[in-house]
Every structure is written in structure tokens, then in C-alpha cells.
CSV table of C-alpha atoms in Angstrom, one decimal:
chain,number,residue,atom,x,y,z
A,282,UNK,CA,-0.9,-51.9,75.6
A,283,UNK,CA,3.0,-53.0,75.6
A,284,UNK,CA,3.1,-56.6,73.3
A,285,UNK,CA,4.1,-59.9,75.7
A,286,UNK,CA,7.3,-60.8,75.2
A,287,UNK,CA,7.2,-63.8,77.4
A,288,UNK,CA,4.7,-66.0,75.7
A,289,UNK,CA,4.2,-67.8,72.2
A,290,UNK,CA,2.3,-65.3,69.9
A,291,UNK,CA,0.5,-68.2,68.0
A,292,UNK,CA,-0.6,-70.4,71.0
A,293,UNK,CA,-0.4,-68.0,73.6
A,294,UNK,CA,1.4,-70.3,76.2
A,295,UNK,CA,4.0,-68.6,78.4
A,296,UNK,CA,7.7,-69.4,78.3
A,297,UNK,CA,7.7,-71.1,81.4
A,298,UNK,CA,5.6,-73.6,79.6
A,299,UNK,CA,7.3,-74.1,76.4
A,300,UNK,CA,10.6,-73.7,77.5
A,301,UNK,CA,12.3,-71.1,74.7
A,302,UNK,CA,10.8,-69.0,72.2
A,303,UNK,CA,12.5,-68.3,68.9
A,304,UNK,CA,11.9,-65.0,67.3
A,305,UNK,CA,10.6,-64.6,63.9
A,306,UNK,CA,12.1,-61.3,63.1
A,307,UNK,CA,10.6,-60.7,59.6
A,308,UNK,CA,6.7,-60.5,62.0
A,309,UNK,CA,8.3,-59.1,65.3
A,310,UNK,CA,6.6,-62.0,66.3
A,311,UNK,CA,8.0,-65.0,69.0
A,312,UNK,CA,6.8,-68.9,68.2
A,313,UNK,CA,7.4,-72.4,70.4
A,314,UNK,CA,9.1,-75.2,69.0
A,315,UNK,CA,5.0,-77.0,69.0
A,316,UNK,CA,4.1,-74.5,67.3
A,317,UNK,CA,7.0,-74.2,64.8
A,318,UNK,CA,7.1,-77.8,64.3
A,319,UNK,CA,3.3,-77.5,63.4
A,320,UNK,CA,3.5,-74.9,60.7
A,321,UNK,CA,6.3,-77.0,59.0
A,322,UNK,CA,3.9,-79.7,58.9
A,323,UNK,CA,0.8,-77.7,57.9
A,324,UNK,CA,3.2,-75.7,55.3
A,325,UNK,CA,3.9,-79.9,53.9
A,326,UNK,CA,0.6,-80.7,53.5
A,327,UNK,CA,-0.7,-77.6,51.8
A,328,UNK,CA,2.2,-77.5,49.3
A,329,UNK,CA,1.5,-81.6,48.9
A,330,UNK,CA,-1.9,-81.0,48.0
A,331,UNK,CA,-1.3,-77.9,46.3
A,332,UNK,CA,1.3,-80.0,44.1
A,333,UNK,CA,-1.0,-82.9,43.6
A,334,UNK,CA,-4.0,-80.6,42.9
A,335,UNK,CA,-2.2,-78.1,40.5
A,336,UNK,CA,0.0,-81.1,39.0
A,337,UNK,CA,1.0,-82.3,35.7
A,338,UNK,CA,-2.6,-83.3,33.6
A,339,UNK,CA,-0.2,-86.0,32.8
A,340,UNK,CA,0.8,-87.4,36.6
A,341,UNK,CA,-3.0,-86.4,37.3
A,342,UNK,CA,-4.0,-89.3,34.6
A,343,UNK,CA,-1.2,-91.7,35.5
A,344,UNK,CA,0.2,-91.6,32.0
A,345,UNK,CA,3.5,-92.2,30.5
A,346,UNK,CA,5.0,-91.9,27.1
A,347,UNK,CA,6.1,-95.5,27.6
A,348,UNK,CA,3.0,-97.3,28.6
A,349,UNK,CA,0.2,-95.2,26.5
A,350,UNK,CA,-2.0,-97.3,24.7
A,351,UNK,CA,-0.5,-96.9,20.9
A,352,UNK,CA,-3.0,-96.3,18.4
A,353,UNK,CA,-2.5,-99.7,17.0
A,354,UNK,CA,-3.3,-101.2,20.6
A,355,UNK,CA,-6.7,-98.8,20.7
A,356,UNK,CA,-7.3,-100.3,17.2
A,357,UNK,CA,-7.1,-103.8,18.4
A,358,UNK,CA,-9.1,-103.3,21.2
A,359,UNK,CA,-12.4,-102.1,19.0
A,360,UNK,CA,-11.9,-104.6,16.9
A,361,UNK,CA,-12.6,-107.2,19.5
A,362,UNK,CA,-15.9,-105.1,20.0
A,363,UNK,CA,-17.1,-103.7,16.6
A,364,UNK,CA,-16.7,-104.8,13.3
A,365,UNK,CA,-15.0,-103.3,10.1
A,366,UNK,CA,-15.0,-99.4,10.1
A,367,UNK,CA,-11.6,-99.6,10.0
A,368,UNK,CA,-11.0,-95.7,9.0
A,369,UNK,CA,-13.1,-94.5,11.6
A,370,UNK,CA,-10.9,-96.4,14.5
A,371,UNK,CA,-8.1,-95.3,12.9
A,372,UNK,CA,-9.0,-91.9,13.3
A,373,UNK,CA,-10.8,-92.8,16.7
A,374,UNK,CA,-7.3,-94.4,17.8
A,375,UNK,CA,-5.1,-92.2,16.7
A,376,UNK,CA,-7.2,-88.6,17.9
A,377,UNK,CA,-7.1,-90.1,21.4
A,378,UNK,CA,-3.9,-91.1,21.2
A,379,UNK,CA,-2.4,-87.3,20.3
A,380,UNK,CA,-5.1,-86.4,23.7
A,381,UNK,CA,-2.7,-88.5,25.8
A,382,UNK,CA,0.1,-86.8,24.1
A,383,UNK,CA,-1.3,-83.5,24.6
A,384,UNK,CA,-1.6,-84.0,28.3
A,385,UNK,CA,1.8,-85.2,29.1
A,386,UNK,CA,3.4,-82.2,27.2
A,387,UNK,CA,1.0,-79.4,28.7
A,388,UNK,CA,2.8,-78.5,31.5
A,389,UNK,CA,6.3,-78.8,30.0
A,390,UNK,CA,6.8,-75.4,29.1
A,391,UNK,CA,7.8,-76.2,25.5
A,392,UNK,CA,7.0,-73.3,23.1
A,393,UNK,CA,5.1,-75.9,20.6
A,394,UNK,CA,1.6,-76.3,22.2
A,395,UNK,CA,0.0,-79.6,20.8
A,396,UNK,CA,-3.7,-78.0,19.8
A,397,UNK,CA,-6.7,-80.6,20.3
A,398,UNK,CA,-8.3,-82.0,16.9
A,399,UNK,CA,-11.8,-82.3,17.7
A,400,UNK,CA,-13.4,-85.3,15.3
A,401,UNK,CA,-16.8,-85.5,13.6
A,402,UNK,CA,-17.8,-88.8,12.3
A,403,UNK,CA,-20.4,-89.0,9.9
A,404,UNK,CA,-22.9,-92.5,9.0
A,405,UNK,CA,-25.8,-93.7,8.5
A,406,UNK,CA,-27.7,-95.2,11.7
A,407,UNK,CA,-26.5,-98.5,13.2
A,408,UNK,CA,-23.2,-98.7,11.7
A,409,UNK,CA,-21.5,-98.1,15.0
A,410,UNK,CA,-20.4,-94.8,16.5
A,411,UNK,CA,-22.2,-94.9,19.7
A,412,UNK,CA,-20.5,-98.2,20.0
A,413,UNK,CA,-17.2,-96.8,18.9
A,414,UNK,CA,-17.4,-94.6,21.8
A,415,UNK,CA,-18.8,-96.9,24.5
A,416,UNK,CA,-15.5,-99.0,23.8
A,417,UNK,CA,-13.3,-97.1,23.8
A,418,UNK,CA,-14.6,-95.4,26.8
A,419,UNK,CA,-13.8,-98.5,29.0
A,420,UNK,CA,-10.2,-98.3,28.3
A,421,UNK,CA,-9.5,-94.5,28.8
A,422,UNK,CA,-7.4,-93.5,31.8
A,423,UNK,CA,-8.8,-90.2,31.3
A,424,UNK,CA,-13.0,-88.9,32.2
A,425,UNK,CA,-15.3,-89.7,29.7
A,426,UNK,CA,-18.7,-88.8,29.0
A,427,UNK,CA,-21.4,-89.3,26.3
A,428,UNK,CA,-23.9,-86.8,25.7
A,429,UNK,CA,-26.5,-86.1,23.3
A,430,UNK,CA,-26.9,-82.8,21.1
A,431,UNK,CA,-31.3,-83.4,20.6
A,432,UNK,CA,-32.0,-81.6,24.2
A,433,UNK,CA,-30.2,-78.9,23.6
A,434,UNK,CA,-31.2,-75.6,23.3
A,435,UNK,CA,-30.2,-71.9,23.5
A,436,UNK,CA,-30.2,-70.7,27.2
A,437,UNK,CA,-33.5,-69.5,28.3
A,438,UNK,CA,-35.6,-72.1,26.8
A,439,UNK,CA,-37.1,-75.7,27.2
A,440,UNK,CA,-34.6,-77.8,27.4
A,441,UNK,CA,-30.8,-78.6,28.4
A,442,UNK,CA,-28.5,-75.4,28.4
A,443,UNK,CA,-25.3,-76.7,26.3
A,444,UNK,CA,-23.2,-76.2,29.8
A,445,UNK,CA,-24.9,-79.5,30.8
A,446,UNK,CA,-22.7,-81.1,28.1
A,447,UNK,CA,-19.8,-80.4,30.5
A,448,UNK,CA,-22.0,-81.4,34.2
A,449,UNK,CA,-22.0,-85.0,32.4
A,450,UNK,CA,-18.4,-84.8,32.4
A,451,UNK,CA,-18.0,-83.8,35.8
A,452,UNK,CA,-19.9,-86.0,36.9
A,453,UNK,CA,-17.9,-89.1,35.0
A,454,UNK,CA,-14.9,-87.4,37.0
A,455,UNK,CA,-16.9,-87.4,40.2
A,456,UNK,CA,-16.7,-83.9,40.7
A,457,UNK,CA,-12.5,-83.3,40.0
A,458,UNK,CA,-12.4,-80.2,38.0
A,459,UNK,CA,-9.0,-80.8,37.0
A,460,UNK,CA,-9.9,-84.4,36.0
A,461,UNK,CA,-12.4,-83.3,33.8
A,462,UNK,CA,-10.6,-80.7,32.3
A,463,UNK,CA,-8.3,-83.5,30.6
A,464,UNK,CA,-11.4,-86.0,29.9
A,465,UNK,CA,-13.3,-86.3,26.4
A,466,UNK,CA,-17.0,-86.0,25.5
A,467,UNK,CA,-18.7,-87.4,22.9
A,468,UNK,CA,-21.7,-85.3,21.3
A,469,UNK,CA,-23.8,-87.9,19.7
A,470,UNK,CA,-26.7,-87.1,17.3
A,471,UNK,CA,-24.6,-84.0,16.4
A,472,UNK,CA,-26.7,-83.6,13.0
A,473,UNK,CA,-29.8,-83.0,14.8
A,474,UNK,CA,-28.8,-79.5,15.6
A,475,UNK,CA,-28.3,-78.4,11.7
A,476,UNK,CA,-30.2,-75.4,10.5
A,477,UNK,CA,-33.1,-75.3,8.7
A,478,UNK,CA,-31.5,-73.9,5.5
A,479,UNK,CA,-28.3,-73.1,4.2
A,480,UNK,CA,-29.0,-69.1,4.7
A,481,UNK,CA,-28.9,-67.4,7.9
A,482,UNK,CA,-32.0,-67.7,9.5
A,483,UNK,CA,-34.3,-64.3,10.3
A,484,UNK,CA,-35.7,-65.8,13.3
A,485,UNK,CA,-34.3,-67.2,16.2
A,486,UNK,CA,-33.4,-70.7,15.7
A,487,UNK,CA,-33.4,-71.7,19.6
A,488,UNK,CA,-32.4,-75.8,19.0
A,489,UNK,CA,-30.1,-75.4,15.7
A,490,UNK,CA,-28.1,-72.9,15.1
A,491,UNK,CA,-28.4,-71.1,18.3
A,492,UNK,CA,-27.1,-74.5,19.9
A,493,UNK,CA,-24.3,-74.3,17.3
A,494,UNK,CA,-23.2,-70.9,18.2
A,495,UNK,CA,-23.7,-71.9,21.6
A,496,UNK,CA,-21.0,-75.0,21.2
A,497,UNK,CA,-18.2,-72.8,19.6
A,498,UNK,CA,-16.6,-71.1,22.3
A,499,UNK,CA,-16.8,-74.6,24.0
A,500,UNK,CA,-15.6,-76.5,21.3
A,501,UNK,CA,-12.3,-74.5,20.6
A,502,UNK,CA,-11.7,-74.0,24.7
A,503,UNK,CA,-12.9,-71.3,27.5
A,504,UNK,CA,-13.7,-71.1,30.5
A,505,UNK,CA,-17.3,-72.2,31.2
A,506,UNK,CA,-19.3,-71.7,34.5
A,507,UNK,CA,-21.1,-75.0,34.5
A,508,UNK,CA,-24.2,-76.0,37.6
A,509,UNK,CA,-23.0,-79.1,39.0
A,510,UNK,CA,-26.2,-80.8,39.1
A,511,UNK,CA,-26.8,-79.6,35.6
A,512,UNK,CA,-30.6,-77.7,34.5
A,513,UNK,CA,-30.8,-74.4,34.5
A,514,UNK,CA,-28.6,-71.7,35.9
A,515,UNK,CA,-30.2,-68.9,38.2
A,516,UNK,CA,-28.3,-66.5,39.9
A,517,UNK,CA,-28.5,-68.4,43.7
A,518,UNK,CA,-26.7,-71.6,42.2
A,519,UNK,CA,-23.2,-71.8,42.7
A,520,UNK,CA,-20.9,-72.7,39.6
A,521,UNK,CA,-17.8,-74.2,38.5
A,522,UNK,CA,-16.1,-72.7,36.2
A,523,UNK,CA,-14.5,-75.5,33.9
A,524,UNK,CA,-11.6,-75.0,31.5
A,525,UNK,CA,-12.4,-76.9,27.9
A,526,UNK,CA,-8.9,-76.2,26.4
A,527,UNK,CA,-8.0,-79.3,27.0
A,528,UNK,CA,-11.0,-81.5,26.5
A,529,UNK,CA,-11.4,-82.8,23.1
A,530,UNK,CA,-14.4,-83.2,21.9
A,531,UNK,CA,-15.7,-86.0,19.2
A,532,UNK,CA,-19.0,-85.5,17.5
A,533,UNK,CA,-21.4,-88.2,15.7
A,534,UNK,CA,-24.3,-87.9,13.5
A,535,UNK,CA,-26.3,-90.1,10.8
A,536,UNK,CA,-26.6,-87.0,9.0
A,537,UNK,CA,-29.4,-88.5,6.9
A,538,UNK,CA,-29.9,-87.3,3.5
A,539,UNK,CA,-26.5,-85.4,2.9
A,540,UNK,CA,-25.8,-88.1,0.7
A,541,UNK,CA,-27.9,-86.7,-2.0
A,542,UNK,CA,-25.9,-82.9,-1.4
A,543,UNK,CA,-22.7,-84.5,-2.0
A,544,UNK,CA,-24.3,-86.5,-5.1
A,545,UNK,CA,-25.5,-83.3,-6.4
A,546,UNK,CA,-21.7,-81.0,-5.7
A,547,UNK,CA,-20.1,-84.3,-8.0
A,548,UNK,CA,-22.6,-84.0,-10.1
A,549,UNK,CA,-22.8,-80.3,-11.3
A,550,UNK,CA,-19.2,-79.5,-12.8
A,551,UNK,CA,-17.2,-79.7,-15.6
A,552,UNK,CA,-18.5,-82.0,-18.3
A,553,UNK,CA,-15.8,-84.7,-20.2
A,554,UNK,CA,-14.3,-88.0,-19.6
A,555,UNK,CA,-12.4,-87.3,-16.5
A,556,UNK,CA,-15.1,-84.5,-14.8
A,557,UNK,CA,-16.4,-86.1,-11.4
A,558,UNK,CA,-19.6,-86.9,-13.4
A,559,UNK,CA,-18.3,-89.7,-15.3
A,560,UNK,CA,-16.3,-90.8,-12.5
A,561,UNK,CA,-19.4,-91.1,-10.6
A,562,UNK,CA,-20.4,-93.6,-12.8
A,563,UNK,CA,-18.1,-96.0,-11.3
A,564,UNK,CA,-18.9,-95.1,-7.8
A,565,UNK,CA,-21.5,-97.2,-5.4
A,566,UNK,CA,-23.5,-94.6,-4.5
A,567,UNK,CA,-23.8,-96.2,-1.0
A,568,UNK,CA,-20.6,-95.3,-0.5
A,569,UNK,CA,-20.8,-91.4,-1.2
A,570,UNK,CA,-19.7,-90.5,2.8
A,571,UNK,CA,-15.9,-91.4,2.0
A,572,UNK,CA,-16.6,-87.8,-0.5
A,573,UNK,CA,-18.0,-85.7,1.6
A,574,UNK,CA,-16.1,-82.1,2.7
A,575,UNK,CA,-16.9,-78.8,4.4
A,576,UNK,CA,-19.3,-77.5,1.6
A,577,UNK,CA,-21.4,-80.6,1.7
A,578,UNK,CA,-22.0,-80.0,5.8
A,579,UNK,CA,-22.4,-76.3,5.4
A,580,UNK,CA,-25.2,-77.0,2.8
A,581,UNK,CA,-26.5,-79.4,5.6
A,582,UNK,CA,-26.8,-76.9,7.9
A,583,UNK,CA,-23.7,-76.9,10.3
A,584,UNK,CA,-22.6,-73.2,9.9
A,585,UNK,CA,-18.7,-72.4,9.1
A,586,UNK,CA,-17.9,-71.5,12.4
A,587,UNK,CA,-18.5,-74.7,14.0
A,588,UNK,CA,-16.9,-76.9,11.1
A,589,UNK,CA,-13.9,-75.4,11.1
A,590,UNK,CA,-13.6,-76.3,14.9
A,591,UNK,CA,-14.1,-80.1,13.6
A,592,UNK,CA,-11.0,-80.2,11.6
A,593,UNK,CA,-11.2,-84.2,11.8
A,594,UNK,CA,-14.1,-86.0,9.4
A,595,UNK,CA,-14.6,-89.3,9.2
A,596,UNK,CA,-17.4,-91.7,8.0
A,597,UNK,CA,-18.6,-95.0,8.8
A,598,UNK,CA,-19.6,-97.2,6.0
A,599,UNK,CA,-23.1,-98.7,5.6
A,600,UNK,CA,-23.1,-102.3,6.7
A,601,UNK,CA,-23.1,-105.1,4.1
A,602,UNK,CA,-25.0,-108.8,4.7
A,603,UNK,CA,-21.8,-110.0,5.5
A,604,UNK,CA,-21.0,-107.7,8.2
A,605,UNK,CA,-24.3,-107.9,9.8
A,606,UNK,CA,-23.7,-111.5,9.5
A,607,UNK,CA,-19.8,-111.2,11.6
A,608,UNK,CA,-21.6,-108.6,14.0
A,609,UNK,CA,-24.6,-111.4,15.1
A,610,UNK,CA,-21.5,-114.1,16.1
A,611,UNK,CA,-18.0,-112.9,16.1
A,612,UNK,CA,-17.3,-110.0,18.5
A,613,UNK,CA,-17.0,-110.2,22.8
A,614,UNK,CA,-20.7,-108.6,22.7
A,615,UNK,CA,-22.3,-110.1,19.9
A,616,UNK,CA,-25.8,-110.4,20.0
A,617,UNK,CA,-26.1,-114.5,19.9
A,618,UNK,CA,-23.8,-114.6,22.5
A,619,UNK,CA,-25.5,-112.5,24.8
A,620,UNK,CA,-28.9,-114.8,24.1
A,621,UNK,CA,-26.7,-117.8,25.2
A,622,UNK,CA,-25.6,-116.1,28.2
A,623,UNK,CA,-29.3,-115.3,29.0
A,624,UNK,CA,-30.1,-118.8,28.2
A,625,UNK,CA,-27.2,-120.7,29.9
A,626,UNK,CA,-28.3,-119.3,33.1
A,627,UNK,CA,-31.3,-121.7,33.3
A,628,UNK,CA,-29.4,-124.2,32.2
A,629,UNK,CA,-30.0,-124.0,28.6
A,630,UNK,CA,-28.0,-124.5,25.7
A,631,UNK,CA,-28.9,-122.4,23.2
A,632,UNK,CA,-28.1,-122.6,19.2
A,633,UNK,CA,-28.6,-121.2,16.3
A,634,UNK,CA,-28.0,-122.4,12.8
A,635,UNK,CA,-25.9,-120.7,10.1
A,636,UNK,CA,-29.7,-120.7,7.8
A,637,UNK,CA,-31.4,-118.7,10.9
A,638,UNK,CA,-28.7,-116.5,10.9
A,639,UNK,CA,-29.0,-115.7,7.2
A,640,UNK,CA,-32.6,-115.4,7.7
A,641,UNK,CA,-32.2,-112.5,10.4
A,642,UNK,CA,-29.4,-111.2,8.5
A,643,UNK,CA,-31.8,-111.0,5.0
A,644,UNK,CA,-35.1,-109.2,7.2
A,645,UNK,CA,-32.2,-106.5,8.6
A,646,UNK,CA,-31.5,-105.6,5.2
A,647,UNK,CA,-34.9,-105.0,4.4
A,648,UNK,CA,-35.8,-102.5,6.8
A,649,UNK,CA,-32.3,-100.4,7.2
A,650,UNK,CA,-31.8,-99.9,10.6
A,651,UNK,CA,-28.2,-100.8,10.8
A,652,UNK,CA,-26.7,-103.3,13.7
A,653,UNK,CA,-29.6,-101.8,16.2
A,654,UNK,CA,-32.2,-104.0,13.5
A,655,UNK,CA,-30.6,-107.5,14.4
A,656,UNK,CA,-31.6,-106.8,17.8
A,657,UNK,CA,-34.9,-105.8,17.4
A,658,UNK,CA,-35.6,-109.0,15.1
A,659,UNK,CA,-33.8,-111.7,17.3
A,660,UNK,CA,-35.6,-110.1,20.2
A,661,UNK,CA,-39.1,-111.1,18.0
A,662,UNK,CA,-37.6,-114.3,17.2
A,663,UNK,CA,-36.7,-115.1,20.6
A,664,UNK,CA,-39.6,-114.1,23.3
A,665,UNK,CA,-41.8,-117.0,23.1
A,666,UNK,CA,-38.8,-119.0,24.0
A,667,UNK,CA,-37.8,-116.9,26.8
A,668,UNK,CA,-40.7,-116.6,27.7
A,669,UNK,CA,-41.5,-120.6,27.8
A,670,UNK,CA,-38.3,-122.2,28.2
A,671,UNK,CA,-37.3,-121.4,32.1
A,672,UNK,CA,-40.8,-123.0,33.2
A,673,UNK,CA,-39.8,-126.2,31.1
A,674,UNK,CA,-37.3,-128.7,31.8
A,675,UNK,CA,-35.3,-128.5,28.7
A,676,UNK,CA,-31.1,-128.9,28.4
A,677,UNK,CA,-30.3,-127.6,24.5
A,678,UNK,CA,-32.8,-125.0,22.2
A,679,UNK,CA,-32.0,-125.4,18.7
A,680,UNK,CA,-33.5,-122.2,16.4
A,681,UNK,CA,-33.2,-122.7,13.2
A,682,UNK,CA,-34.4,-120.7,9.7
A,683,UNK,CA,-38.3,-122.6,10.1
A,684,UNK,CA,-38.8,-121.6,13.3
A,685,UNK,CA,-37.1,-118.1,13.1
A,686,UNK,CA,-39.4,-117.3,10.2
A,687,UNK,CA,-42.7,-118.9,11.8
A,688,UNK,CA,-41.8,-116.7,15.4
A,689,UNK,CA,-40.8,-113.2,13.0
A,690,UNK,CA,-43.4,-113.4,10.8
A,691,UNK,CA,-46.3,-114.2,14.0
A,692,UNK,CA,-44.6,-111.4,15.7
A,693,UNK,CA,-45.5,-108.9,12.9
């Protein structure tokens, strides 16, 4: 059948109708001026949303060199939030900082590539590192997402496969693959996952080490097929794959009891005046974290592997009195003020007294639950009250040490 000659090939309209056709000699092939004047603005949008789509990480996340968050700044802003740990938000600050960094010079083309520096921060429970990542979270430009290692095991059993660490993180970037793939998790409870015992284990360790092995590849950056609603995979679900190269990863555990291991590593060498043993002597044994290296969390149970992808360690130290005592008034979310808030909103002022305050302060202490115990003792001190006070018609609520004591120790 002989071709038309006489009529657009793309729209099929005759000449008569268009007027003249221009010939596109590389497809022996005639188009209309509609029709060219259409691809040129369907060729636009494509390559527009090709461009925006397949981008600089660094225009994708709005940053510039110029206006990052210094790590200073990032410093500044969790101190308004948590206090003391200054080490660990200097190493907080500073990791995220060199994440922005990374971004902006991926797609340069420069023959250095800026490797990620994933962190693991190491203390004792209720000093802070949820709440070191909750902060800093609200000032990111960049997806963030916290998840937590105690539901994970190895594929094929009860539990969360360790791809749904990255479905949390899509799902921060509402679904933007490429968002995600410049966003940062944080892996709390991190310590849960050590192995049983500093060997190998004979059988199959589905929630410790096999979740270890499982987190290596993902740790140091693959590509990782990952169910977008999370749960298991089966072979009908459709997957996105997900490229971790450029997601850092930050990793938190109490880690309870490794104290004694790095105790017992200072302990056992060379005998004299300047061995570690004597210098031990001057050490506060509360403090032992600041010691701690790669042998201590091997003998934990984190196997080699998955330390050596956690180049960054940092500790958080245990909290003194007089911390507890600067967490209950001094930062934006302390806990007093948020029973004023609660208060204020009946029309209540609310106050309590620097000896109530030491009270609380002395009964945290005692039972060694960190900033989470100041909660759990001003909530005890404080539900009769809210409980009685937005039936009565009272203007100021004064709690001081008689009545904190009488309301903790009725509560117990």
C-alpha cells in the first residue's frame, strides 16, 4: 500500500487542513506545525521533569554551602532541647553536617567521593539519644526516620524483615525515592540485636546476629528492594528498589552491662604504676563509656563486620542530680513546663518549689531510669491534682516537697 504523502503522519489530518507539512527526513516521515509545536512542548516537559527528578541530591534538598546549618548552629539548637551531652551533639552536629556536604558534592563529578560516617552512640537509658534524634529531626531539610532494631528479624520469620527499616523512610519522604535516598535513619535500641556470645553461634541466631548480617550490605550502601507498605515480601508485591549509598545511618543503644567488659579489658594488663590498672584507680567508674573501643562491642556481641561500618562511637554520659535537676525546668520541653501548659489551660497557675523539685530529683536517682524517671514520678505526684483541680474553681496550685512526698509515697 503506497505511504500518504498528503497528510500529517502523527495526527493524520490532510494538508488541506493544516496548511504545509514539513518533512522529517531522518523518519521519512511528514509532521504539521500542531503537531510540531506539541512535541516541542511535550520534549520540555519530559526533559523538565526528567531534570528535576534525576537532579542534584543537593537542589533536590534545597541546600546550599552558604545557608547549611553549621555544626555549631545544630549544636545550639539541641541545646535548647536537651541538656549536657555535649560530645554526643558534637558528633551528632558535625556527622549531619558532612551528610549535607556529601549531598551537595555527589553529583559534581569530582574524583574525591565524600564516604558517609555512620554513628553509634552508646548510654545508659534516659540520658537522651532518642531525644537527640527527635530534635534534630525537626530541623533537617533532608527525610528522616526513626526505627527500632527489637522487631527485627532474619527474613522468613516472626517479625519485621530489616527492609522495613527503609519503608519508614519512605514513608517520612512520602513515597520520593530519590528523597529518601539522601534522608537519615536512626536505628534505636541497636544493642538489642547483639549475639548471644562472643563466638560464632552453631545455630541460627534469627533476631541477633542474623539481623546484624542482615544490616551490613544496608549499612555500607546497595541497592535494596524494599515493600512500600512494609511486612513481608512475597513474590505478587511490587517493590522499590532503594539506593542506601547515600543514607547515613545513626545507631543508639543502652548497651547495658558492657561497662563491666571494658572494666575488665583496663583491668587485665601490664602491672606497674602507669599500667591502666592503677590509672583506673582514679577513674569514676560511672564514667567507663568515654573508654570504650571496638574490642569492648565485639565482646558484646556486635560482630566485626558490622562495627567497622560504625566508624563513629560516641557515648552519652549517665545523668547527675544536677542535671536531672536542669532537665525538670530549663529546656523548651521540660517537663514542669509542660504540667503548666496542661494546667494553664483551665485557668490554673501551676508551681512548684525548688524543695519539690529536689525531692523528685532525689526519688530519680534512686531507681535509675534516667530523664524517662522524672516523668514517671511527677506523673505520680501530679494525678490527684489533675484529676481534681479542673472541677474546682481554683486560680494558682502550689506543690511543694510535703505534698510531693505525701502524693509519691500514696501512689506506691
Amino acid at each position: 500500500m503506497a505511504k500518504k504523502t498528503d497528510s500529517c503522519d502523527f495526527c493524520g489530518r490532510s494538508k488541506a487542513q493544516v496548511g504545509e507539512l514539513m518533512q522529517i527526513e531522518e523518519y521519512d516521515s511528514k509532521i504539521c506545525s500542531q503537531c510540531s509545536m506539541n512535541y516541542v512542548l511535550i520534549a520540555q516537559a519530559i526533559e523538565g521533569a526528567q531534570r528535576k527528578h534525576q537532579g542534584s541530591t543537593a537542589a533536590q534538598a534545597g541546600l546550599d554551602l552558604a545557608t547549611l546549618p553549621k555544626p555549631v548552629q545544630i549544636k545550639q539548637h539541641l541545646d535548647q532541647y536537651v541538656v549536657g551531652q555535649d560530645e554526643a551533639k558534637r558528633y551528632l552536629s558535625v556527622a549531619v553536617y558532612n551528610h549535607y556536604k556529601r549531598l551537595l558534592q555527589a553529583n559534581e563529578g569530582d574524583e574525591v567521593e565524600i564516604e558517609k560516617s555512620n554513628i553509634l552512640m552508646l548510654g545508659p537509658t534516659g540520658t537522651g539519644k532518642t531525644l537527640l534524634a527527635k530534635t534534630i529531626a525537626r530541623m533537617l531539610n533532608v527525610p528522616f526516620a526513626i526505627v527500632d532494631a527489637t522487631v527485627l528479624t532474619q527474613a522468613g520469620y516472626v517479625g519485621e524483615d530489616i527492609e522495613s527499616i527503609l519503608t519508614r523512610l519512605l514513608q517520612a519522604a512520602d513515597y520520593d525515592v530519590k528523597a529518601a535516598e539522601r534522608g537519615i535513619v536512626f536505628i534505636d535500641e541497636i544493642d538489642k540485636i547483639a549475639r548471644k556470645g562472643d563466638n560464632p553461634s552453631i545455630t541460627r541466631d534469627v533476631s541477633g546476629e542474623g539481623v546484624q548480617q542482615g544490616l551490613l550490605k544496608l549499612l555500607e550502601g546497595t541497592i535494596v528492594n524494599v515493600p512500600p507498605q512494609g511486612g513481608r515480601k512475597h513474590p505478587e508485591q511490587k517493590l522499590i528498589p532503594v539506593d542506601t549509598q547515600q543514607i547515613l545511618f545513626v545507631c543508639a543503644g543502652a548497651f547495658d552491662g558492657i561497662e563491666r567488659k571494658i572494666a575488665q579489658r583496663l583491668n587485665t594488663r601490664v602491672v606497674g604504676y602507669n599500667s591502666p590498672r592503677a590509672q583506673m584507680e582514679h577513674k569514676d567508674e560511672e564514667h567507663l563509656l568515654r573508654y570504650v573501643d571496638a574490642r569492648d562491642l565485639k565482646s558484646f556481641g556486635l560482630i566485626p563486620e558490622i562495627i567497622g561500618r560504625l566508624p563513629i562511637i560516641t557515648f552519652l554520659h549517665p545523668l547527675t542530680a544536677d542535671t536531672l535537676r536542669m532537665i525538670l525546668t530549663e529546656p523548651k520541653n521540660a517537663i514542669t513546663r509542660q504540667y503548666r501548659k496542661i494546667f494553664a489551660m483551665d485557668g490554673i497557675e501551676l508551681t512548684f518549689t525548688d524543695e519539690a523539685l529536689d525531692y523528685i530529683v532525689q526519688k530519680t536517682m534512686e531507681q535509675k531510669l534516667g530523664a524517662r524517671g522524672l516523668r514517671s514520678i511527677v506523673e505520680a505526684i501530679m494525678i490527684d491534682a489533675m484529676f481534681e483541680a479542673p472541677s474546682q474553681e481554683i486560680k494558682q496550685l502550689v506543690i511543694d516537697r510535703a505534698y510531693a512526698q505525701e502524693r509519691y509515697e500514696h501512689s506506691i
